[in-house]
Coordinates of N, CA, C and O and ligand atoms in Angstrom, one line a residue:
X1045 N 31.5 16.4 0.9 CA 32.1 16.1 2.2 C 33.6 15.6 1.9 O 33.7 14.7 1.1
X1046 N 34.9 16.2 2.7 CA 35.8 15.3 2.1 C 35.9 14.0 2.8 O 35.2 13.7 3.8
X1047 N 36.9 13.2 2.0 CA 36.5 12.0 2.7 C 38.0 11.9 3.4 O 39.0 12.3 2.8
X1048 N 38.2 11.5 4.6 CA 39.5 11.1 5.2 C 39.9 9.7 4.6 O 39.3 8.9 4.0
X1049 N 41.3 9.9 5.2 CA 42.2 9.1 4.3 C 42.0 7.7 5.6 O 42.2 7.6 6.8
X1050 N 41.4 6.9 4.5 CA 40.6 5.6 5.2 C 41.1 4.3 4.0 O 41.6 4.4 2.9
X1051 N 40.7 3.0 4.7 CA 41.0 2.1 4.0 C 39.0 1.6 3.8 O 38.1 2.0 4.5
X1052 N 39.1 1.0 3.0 CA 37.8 0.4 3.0 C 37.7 -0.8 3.3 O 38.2 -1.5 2.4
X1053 N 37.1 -1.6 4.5 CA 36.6 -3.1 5.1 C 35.4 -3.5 4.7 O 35.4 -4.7 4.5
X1054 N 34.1 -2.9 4.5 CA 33.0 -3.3 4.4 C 32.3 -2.6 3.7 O 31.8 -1.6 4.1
X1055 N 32.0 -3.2 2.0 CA 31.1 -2.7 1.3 C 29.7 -2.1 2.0 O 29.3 -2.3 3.2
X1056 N 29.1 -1.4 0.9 CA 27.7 -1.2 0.9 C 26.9 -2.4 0.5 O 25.8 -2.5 0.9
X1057 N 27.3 -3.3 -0.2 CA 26.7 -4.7 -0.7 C 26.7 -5.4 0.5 O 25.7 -5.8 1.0
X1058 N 27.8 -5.7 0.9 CA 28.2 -6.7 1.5 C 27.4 -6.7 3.5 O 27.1 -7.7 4.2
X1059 N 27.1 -5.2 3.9 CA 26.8 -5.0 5.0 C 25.1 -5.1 4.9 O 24.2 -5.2 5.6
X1060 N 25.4 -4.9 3.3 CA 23.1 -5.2 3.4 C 22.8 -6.8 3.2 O 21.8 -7.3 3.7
X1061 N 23.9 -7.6 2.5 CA 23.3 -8.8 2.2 C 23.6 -9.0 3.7 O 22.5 -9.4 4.2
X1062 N 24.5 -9.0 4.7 CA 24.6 -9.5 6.1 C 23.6 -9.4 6.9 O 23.2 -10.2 7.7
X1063 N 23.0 -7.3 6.7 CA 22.0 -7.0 7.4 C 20.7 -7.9 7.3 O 19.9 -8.0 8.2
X1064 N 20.6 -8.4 6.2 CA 19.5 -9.1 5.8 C 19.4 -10.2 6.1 O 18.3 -10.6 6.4
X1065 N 20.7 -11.4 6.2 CA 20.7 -12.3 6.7 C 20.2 -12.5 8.1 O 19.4 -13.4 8.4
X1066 N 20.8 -11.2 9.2 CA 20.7 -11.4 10.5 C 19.0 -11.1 11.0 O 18.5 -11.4 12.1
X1067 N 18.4 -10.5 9.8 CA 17.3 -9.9 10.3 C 16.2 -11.2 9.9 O 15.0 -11.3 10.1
X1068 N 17.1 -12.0 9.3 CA 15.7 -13.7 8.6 C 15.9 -14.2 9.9 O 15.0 -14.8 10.6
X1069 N 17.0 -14.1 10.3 CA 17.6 -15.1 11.6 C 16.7 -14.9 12.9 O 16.0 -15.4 13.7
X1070 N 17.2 -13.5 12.4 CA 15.9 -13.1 14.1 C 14.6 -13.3 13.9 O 13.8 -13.6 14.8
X1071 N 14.2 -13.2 12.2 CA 12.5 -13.1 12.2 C 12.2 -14.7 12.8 O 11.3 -14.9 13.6
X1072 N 13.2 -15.8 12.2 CA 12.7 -16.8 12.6 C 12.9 -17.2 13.9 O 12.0 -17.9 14.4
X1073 N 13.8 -16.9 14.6 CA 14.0 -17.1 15.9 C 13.0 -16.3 17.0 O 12.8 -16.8 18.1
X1074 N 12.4 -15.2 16.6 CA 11.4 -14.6 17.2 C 9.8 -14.7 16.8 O 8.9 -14.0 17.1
X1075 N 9.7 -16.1 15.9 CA 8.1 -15.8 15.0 C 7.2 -15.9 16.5 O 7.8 -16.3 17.5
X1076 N 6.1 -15.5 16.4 CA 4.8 -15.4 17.3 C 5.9 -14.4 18.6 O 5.6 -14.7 19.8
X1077 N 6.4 -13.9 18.5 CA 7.0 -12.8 19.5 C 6.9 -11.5 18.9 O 7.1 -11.3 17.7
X1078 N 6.3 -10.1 20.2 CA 6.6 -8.8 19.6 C 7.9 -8.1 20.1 O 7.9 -6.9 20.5
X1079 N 8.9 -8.8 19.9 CA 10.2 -7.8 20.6 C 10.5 -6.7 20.6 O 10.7 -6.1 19.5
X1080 N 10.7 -6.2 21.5 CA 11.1 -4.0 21.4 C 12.7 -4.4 21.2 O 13.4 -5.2 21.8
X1081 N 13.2 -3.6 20.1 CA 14.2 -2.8 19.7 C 15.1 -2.4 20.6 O 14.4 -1.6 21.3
X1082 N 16.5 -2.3 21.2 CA 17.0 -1.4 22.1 C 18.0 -0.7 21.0 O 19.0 -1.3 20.7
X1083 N 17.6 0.7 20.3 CA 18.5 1.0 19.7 C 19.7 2.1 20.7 O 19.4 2.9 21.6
X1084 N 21.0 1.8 20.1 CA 22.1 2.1 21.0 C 22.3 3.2 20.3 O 22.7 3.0 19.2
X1085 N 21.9 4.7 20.7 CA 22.6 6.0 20.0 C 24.1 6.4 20.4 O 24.6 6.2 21.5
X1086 N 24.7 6.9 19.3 CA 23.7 7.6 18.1 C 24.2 6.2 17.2 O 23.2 5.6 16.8
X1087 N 25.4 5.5 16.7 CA 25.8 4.6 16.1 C 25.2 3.6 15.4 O 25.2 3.4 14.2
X1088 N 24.3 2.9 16.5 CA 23.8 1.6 15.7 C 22.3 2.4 14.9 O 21.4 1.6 14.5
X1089 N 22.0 3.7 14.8 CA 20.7 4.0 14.2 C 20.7 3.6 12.5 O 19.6 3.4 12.0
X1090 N 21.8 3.6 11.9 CA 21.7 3.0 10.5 C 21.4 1.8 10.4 O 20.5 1.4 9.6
X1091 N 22.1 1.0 11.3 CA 22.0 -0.4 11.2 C 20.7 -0.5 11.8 O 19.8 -1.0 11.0
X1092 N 20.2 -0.1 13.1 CA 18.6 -0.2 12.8 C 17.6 0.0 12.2 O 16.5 -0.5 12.1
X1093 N 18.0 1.1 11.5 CA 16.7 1.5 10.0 C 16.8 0.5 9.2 O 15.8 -0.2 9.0
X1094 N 18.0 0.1 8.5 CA 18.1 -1.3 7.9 C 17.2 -2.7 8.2 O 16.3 -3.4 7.7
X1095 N 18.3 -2.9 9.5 CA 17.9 -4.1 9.6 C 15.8 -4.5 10.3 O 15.1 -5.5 10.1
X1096 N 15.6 -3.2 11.1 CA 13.9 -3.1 11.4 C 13.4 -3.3 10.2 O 12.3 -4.0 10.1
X1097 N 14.0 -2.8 9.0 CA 12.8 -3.0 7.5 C 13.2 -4.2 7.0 O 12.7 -4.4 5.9
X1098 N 14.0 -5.3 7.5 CA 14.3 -6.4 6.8 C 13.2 -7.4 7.5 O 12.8 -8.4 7.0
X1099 N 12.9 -7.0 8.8 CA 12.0 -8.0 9.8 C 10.7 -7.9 10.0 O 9.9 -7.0 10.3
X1100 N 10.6 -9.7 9.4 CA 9.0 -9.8 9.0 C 8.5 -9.8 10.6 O 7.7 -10.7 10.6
X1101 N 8.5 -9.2 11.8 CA 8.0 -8.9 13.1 C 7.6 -7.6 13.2 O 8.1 -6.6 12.7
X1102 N 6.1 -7.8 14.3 CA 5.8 -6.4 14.8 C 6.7 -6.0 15.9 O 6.5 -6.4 17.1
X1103 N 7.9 -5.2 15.7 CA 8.6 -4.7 16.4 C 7.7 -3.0 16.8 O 6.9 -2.3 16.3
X1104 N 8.6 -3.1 17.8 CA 8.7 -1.8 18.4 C 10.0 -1.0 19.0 O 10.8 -1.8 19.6
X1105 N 10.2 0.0 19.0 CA 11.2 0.4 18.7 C 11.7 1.8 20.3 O 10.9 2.6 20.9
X1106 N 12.7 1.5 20.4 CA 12.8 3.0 21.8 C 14.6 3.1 21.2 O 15.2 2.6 20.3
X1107 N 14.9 4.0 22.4 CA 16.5 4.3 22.0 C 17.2 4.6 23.4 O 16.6 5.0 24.3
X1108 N 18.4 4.3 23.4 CA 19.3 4.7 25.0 C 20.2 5.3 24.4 O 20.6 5.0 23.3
X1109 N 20.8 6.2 25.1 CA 22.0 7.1 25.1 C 23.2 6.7 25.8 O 23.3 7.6 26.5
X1110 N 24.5 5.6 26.1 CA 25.5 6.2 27.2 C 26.9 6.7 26.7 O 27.3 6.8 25.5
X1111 N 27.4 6.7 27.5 CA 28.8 7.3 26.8 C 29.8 6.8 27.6 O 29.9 6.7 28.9
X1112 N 30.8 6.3 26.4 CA 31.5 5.9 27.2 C 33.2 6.1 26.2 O 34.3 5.5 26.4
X1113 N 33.0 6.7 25.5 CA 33.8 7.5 24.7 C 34.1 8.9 24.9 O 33.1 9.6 25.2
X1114 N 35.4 9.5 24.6 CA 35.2 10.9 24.8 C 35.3 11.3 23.3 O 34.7 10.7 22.4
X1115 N 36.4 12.7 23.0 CA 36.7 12.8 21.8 C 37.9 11.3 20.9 O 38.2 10.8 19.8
X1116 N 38.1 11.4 22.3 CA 39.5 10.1 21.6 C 38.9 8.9 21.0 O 37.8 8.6 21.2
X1117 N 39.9 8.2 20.1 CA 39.2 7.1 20.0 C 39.7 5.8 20.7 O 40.2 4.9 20.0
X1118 N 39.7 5.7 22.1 CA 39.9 5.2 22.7 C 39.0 4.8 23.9 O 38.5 5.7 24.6
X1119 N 38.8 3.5 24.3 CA 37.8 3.6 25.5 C 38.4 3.8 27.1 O 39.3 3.2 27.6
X1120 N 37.4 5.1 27.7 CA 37.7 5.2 28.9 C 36.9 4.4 29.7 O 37.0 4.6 30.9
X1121 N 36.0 3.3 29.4 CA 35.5 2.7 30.2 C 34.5 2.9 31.5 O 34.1 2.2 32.4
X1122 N 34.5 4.3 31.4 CA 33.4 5.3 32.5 C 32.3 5.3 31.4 O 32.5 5.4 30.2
X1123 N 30.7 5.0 32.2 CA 30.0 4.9 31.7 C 28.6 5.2 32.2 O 28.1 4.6 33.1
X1124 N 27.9 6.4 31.3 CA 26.6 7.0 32.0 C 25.4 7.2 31.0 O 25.6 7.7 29.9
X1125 N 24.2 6.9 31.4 CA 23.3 6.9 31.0 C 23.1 8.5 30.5 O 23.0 9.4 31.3
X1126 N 23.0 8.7 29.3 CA 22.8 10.0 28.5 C 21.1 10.3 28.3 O 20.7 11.4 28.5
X1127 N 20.4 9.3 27.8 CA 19.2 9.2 27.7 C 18.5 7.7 27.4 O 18.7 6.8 26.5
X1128 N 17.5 7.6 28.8 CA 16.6 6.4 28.9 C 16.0 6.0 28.3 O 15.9 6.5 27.2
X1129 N 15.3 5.3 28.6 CA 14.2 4.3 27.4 C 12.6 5.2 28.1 O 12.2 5.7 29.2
X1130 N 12.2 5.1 26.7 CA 10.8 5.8 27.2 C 10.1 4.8 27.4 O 9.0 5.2 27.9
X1131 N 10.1 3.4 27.3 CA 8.6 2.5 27.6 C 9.8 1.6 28.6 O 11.0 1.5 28.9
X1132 N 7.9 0.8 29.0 CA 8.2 0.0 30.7 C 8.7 -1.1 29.6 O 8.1 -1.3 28.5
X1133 N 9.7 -1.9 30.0 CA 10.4 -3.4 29.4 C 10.0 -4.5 30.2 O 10.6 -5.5 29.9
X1134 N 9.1 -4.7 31.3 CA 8.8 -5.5 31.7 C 8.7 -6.4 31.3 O 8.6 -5.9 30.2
X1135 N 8.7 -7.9 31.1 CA 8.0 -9.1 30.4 C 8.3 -8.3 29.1 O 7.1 -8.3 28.6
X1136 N 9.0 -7.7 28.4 CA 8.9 -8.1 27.2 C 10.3 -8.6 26.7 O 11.3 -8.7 27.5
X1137 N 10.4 -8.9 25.3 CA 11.5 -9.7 24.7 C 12.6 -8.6 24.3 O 12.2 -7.7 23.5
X1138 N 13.5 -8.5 24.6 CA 14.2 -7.1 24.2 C 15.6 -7.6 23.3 O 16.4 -8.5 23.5
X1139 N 15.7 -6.7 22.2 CA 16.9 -7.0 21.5 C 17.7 -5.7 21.3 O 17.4 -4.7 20.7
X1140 N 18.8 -6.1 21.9 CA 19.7 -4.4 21.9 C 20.0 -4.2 21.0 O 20.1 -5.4 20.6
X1141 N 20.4 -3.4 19.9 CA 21.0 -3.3 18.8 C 22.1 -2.4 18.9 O 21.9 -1.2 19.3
X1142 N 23.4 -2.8 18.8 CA 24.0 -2.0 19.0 C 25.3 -2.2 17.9 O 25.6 -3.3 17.5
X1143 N 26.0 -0.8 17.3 CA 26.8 -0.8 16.0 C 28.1 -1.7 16.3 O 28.4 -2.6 15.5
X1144 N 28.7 -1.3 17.1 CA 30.3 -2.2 17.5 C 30.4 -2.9 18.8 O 29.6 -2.5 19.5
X1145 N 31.2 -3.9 19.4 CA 31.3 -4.7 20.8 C 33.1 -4.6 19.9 O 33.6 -4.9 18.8
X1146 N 33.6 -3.6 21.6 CA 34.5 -3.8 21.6 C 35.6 -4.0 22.6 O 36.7 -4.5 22.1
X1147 N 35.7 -3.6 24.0 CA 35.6 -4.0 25.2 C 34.8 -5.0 26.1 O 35.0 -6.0 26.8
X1148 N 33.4 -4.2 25.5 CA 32.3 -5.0 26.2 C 31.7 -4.1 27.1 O 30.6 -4.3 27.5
X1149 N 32.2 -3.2 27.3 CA 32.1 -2.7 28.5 C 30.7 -2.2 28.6 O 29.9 -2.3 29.5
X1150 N 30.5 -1.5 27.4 CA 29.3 -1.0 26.9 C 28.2 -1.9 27.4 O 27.6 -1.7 28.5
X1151 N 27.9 -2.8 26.5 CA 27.1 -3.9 26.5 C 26.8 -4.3 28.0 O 25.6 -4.3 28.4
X1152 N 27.8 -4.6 28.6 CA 27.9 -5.3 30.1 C 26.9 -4.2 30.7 O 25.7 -4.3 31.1
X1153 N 27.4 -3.5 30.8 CA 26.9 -2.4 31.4 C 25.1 -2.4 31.2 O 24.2 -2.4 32.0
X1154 N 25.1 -2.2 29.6 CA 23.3 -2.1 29.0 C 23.0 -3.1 29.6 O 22.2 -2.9 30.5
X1155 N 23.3 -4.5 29.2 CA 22.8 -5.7 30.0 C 22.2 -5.4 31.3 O 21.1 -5.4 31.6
X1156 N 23.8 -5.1 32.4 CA 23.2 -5.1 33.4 C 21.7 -4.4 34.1 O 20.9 -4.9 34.8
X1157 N 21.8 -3.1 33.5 CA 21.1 -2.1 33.4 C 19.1 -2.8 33.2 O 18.2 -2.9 34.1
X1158 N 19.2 -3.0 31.9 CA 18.0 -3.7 31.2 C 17.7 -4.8 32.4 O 16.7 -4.6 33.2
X1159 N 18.5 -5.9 32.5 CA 18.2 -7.1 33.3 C 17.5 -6.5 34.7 O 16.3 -6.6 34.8
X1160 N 18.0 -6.1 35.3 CA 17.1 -5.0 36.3 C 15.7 -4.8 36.2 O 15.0 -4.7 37.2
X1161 N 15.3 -4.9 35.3 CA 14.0 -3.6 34.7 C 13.1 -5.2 34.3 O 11.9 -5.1 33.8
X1162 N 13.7 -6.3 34.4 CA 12.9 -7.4 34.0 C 12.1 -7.8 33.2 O 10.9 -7.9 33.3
X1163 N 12.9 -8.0 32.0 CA 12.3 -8.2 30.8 C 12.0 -9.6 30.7 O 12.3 -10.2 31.7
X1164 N 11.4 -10.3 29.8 CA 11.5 -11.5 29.6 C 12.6 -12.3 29.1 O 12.9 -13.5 29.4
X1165 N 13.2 -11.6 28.2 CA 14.5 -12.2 27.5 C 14.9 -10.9 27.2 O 14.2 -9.9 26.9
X1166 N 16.4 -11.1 27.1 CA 17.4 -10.1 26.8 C 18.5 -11.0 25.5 O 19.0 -12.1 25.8
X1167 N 18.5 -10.2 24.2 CA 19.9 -10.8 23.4 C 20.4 -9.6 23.0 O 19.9 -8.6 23.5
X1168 N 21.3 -9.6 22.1 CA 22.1 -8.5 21.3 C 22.6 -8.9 20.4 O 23.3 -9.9 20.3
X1169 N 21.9 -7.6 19.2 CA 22.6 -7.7 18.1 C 23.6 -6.7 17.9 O 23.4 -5.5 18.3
X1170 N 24.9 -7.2 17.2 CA 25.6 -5.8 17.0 C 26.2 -6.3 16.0 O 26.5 -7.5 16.1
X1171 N 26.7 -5.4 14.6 CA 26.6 -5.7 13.1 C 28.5 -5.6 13.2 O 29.3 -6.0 12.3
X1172 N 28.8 -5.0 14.2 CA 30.0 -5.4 14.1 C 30.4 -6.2 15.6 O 29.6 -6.2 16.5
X1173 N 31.8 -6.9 15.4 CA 32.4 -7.1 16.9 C 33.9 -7.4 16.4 O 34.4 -8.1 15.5
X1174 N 34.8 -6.2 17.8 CA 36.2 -6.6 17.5 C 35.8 -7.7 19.2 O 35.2 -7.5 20.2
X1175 N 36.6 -9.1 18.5 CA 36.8 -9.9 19.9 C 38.2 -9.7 20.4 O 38.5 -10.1 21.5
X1176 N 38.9 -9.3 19.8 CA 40.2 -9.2 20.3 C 40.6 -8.2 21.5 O 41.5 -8.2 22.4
X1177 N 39.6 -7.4 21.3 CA 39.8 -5.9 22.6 C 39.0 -6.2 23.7 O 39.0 -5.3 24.6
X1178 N 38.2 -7.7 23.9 CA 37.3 -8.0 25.2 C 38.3 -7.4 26.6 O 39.5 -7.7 26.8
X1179 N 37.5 -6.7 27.2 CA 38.0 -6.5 29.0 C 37.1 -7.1 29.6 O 37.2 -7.2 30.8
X1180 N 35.9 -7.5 29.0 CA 34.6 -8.4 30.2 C 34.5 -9.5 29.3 O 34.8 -9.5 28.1
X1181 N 33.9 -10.5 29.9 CA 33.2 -11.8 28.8 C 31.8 -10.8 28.1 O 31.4 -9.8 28.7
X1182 N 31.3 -11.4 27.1 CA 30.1 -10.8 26.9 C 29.3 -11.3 25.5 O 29.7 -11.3 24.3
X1183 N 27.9 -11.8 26.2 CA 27.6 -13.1 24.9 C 26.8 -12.5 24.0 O 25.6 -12.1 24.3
X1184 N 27.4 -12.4 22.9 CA 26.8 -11.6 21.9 C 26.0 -12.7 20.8 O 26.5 -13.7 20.2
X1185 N 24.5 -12.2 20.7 CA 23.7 -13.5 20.2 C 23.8 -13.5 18.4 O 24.0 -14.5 17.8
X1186 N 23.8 -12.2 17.9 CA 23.6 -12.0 16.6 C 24.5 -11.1 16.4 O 24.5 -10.0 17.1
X1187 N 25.7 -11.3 15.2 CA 26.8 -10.3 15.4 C 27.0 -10.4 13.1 O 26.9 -11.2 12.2
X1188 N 27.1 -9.6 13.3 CA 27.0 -9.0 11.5 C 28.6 -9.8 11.1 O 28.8 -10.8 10.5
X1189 N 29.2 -9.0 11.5 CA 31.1 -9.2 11.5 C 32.0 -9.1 12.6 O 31.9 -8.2 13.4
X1190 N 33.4 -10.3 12.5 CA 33.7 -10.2 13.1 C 34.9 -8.8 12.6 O 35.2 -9.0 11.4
X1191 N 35.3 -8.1 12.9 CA 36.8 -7.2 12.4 C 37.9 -7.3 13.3 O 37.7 -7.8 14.4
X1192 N 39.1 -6.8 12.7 CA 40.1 -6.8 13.4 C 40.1 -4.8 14.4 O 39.3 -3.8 14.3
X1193 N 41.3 -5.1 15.2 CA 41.3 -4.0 15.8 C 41.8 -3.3 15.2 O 43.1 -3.4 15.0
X1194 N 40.7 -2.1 14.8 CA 41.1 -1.1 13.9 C 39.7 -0.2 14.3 O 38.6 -0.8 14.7
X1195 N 40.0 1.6 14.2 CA 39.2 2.2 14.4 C 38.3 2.0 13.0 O 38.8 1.9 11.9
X1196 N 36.8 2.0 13.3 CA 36.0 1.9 11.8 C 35.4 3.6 11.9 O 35.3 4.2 12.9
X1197 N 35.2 3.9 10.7 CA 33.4 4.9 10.8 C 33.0 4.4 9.2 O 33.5 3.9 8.2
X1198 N 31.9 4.7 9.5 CA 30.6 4.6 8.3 C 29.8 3.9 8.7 O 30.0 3.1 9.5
X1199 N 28.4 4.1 8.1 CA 27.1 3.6 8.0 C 27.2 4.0 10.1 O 27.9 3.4 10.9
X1200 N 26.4 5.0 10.3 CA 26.7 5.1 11.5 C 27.9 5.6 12.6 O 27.8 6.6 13.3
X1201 N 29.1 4.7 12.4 CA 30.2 5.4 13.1 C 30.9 6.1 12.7 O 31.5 6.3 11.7
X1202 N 30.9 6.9 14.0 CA 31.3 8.1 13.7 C 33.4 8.5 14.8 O 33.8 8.0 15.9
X1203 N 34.2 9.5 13.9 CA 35.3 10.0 14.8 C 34.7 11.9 15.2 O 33.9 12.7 14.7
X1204 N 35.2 12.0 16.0 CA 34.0 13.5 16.6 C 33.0 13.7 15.8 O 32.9 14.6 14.9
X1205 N 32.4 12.9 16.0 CA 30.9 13.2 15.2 C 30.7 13.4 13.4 O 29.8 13.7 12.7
X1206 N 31.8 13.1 13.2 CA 31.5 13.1 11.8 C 31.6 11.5 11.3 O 31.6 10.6 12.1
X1207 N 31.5 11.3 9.6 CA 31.5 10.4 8.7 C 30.2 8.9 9.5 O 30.0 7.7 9.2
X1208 N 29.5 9.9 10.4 CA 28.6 8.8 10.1 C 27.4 8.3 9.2 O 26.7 7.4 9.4
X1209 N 27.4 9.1 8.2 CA 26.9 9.1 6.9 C 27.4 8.3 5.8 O 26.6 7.9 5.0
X1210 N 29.0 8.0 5.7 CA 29.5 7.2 4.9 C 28.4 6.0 4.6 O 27.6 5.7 5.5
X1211 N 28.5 5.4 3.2 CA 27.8 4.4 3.7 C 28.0 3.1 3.5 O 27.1 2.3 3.3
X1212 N 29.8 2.5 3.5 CA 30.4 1.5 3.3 C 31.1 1.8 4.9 O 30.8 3.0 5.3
X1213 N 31.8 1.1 5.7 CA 32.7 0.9 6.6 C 34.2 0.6 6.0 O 34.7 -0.3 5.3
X1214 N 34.9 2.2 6.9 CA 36.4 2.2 6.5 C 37.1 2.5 7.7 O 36.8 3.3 8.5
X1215 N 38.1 1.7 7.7 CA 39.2 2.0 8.3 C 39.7 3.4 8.4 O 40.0 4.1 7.5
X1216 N 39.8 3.9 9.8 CA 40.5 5.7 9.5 C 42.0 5.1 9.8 O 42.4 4.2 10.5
X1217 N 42.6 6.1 8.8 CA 43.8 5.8 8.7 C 44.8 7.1 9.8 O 46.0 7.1 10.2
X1218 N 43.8 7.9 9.9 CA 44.3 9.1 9.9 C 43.7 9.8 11.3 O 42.5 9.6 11.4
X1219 N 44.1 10.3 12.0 CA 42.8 10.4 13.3 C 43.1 12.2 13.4 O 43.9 12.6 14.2
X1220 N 42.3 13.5 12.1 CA 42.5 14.6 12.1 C 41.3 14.8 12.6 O 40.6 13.8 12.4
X1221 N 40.5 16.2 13.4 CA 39.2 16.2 13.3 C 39.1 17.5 12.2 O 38.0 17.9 11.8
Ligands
5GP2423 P1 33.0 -1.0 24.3 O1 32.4 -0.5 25.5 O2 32.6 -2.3 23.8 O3 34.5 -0.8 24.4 O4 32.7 0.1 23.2 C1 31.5 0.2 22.5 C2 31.3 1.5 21.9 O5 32.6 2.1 21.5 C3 30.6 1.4 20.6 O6 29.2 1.5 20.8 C4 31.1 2.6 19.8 O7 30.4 3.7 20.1 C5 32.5 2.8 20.3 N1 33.5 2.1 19.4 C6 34.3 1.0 19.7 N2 35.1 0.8 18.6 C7 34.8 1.7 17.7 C8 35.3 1.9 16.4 O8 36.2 1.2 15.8 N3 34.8 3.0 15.7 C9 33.9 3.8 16.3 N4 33.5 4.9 15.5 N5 33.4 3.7 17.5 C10 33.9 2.6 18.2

């Protein structure tokens, strides 16, 4: 595959010892709980194959779709449900997993969405966060790294749908598709 002309921010070492940290954090913060999974497609799916096999919890697992990106890499801040959760969230403990917070907008939005549907607790993990691009407040419980504002892909993120296979986190330097 070629590789685009990127800088590199985040090892392959460095995002597993993190993944692993966050996932002791949760086991212990969640022991005697079965929390369902909210994985955020397509993005945060690396980071959840990871970090689900790091946690000593009977998790369970579903996925949501929205979009709120187009080809650019820029956010338009319009945002729609692509694909729902297949199980009822009632009373249970839900942890979103999601790859980047970087507006918020995303998030705000899933939050709102989920809280609706009445769960028992709602938090969020997301393995990256730019804080500098907030347009909403938005309390992020478990966060991998903070980065600067800079477009990333790897392990997951993707520019039109590619490099999300890399599997260190680089800076694109270059925005060709
Ligand atoms: P927000 O709604 O917080 O502005 O955006 C969140 C979503 O935008 C993420 O789930 C991700 O899909 C996308 N996104 C934000 N920043 C980046 C980035 O640096 N790289 C990639 N590949 N996607 C990003």
């Amino acid at each position: 595959m070629p590789v685009p002309k990127t800088d590199i921010l985040l090892t392959q070492q460095e995002i597993m010892h993190r993944v692993k940290d966050l996932a002791l954090q949760v086991t212990r913060d969640y022991r005697g709980k079965k929390p369902v999974l909210i994985c955020i497609l397509k993005g945060a799916v690396v980071f959840l194959s990871d970090f689900m096999r790091y946690l000593q919890l009977p998790v369970e697992i579903d996925f949501m779709a929205v979009s709120s990106y187009g080809a650019a890499a820029t956010s338009s801040g319009v945002i729609r449900i692509l694909k729902d959760l297949e199980m009822n969230i009632e009373n249970r403990d839900i942890i979103i997993v999601e790859d980047i917070v970087d507006t918020g907008l995303t998030l705000n939005f899933l939050r709102e969405t989920l809280l609706s549907r009445a769960p028992r607790s709602l938090k969020i993990v997301t393995l990256l966060d730019k804080p500098d691009c907030r347009a909403v407040h938005i309390k992020v419980d478990y966060c991998g790294f903070c980065i600067p504002d800079e477009f990333v892909v790897g392990y997951g993120l993707d520019f039109n749908e590619k490099y999300r296979n890399l599997p260190d986190i680089r800076i694109l330097l270059e925005f060709k598709s």
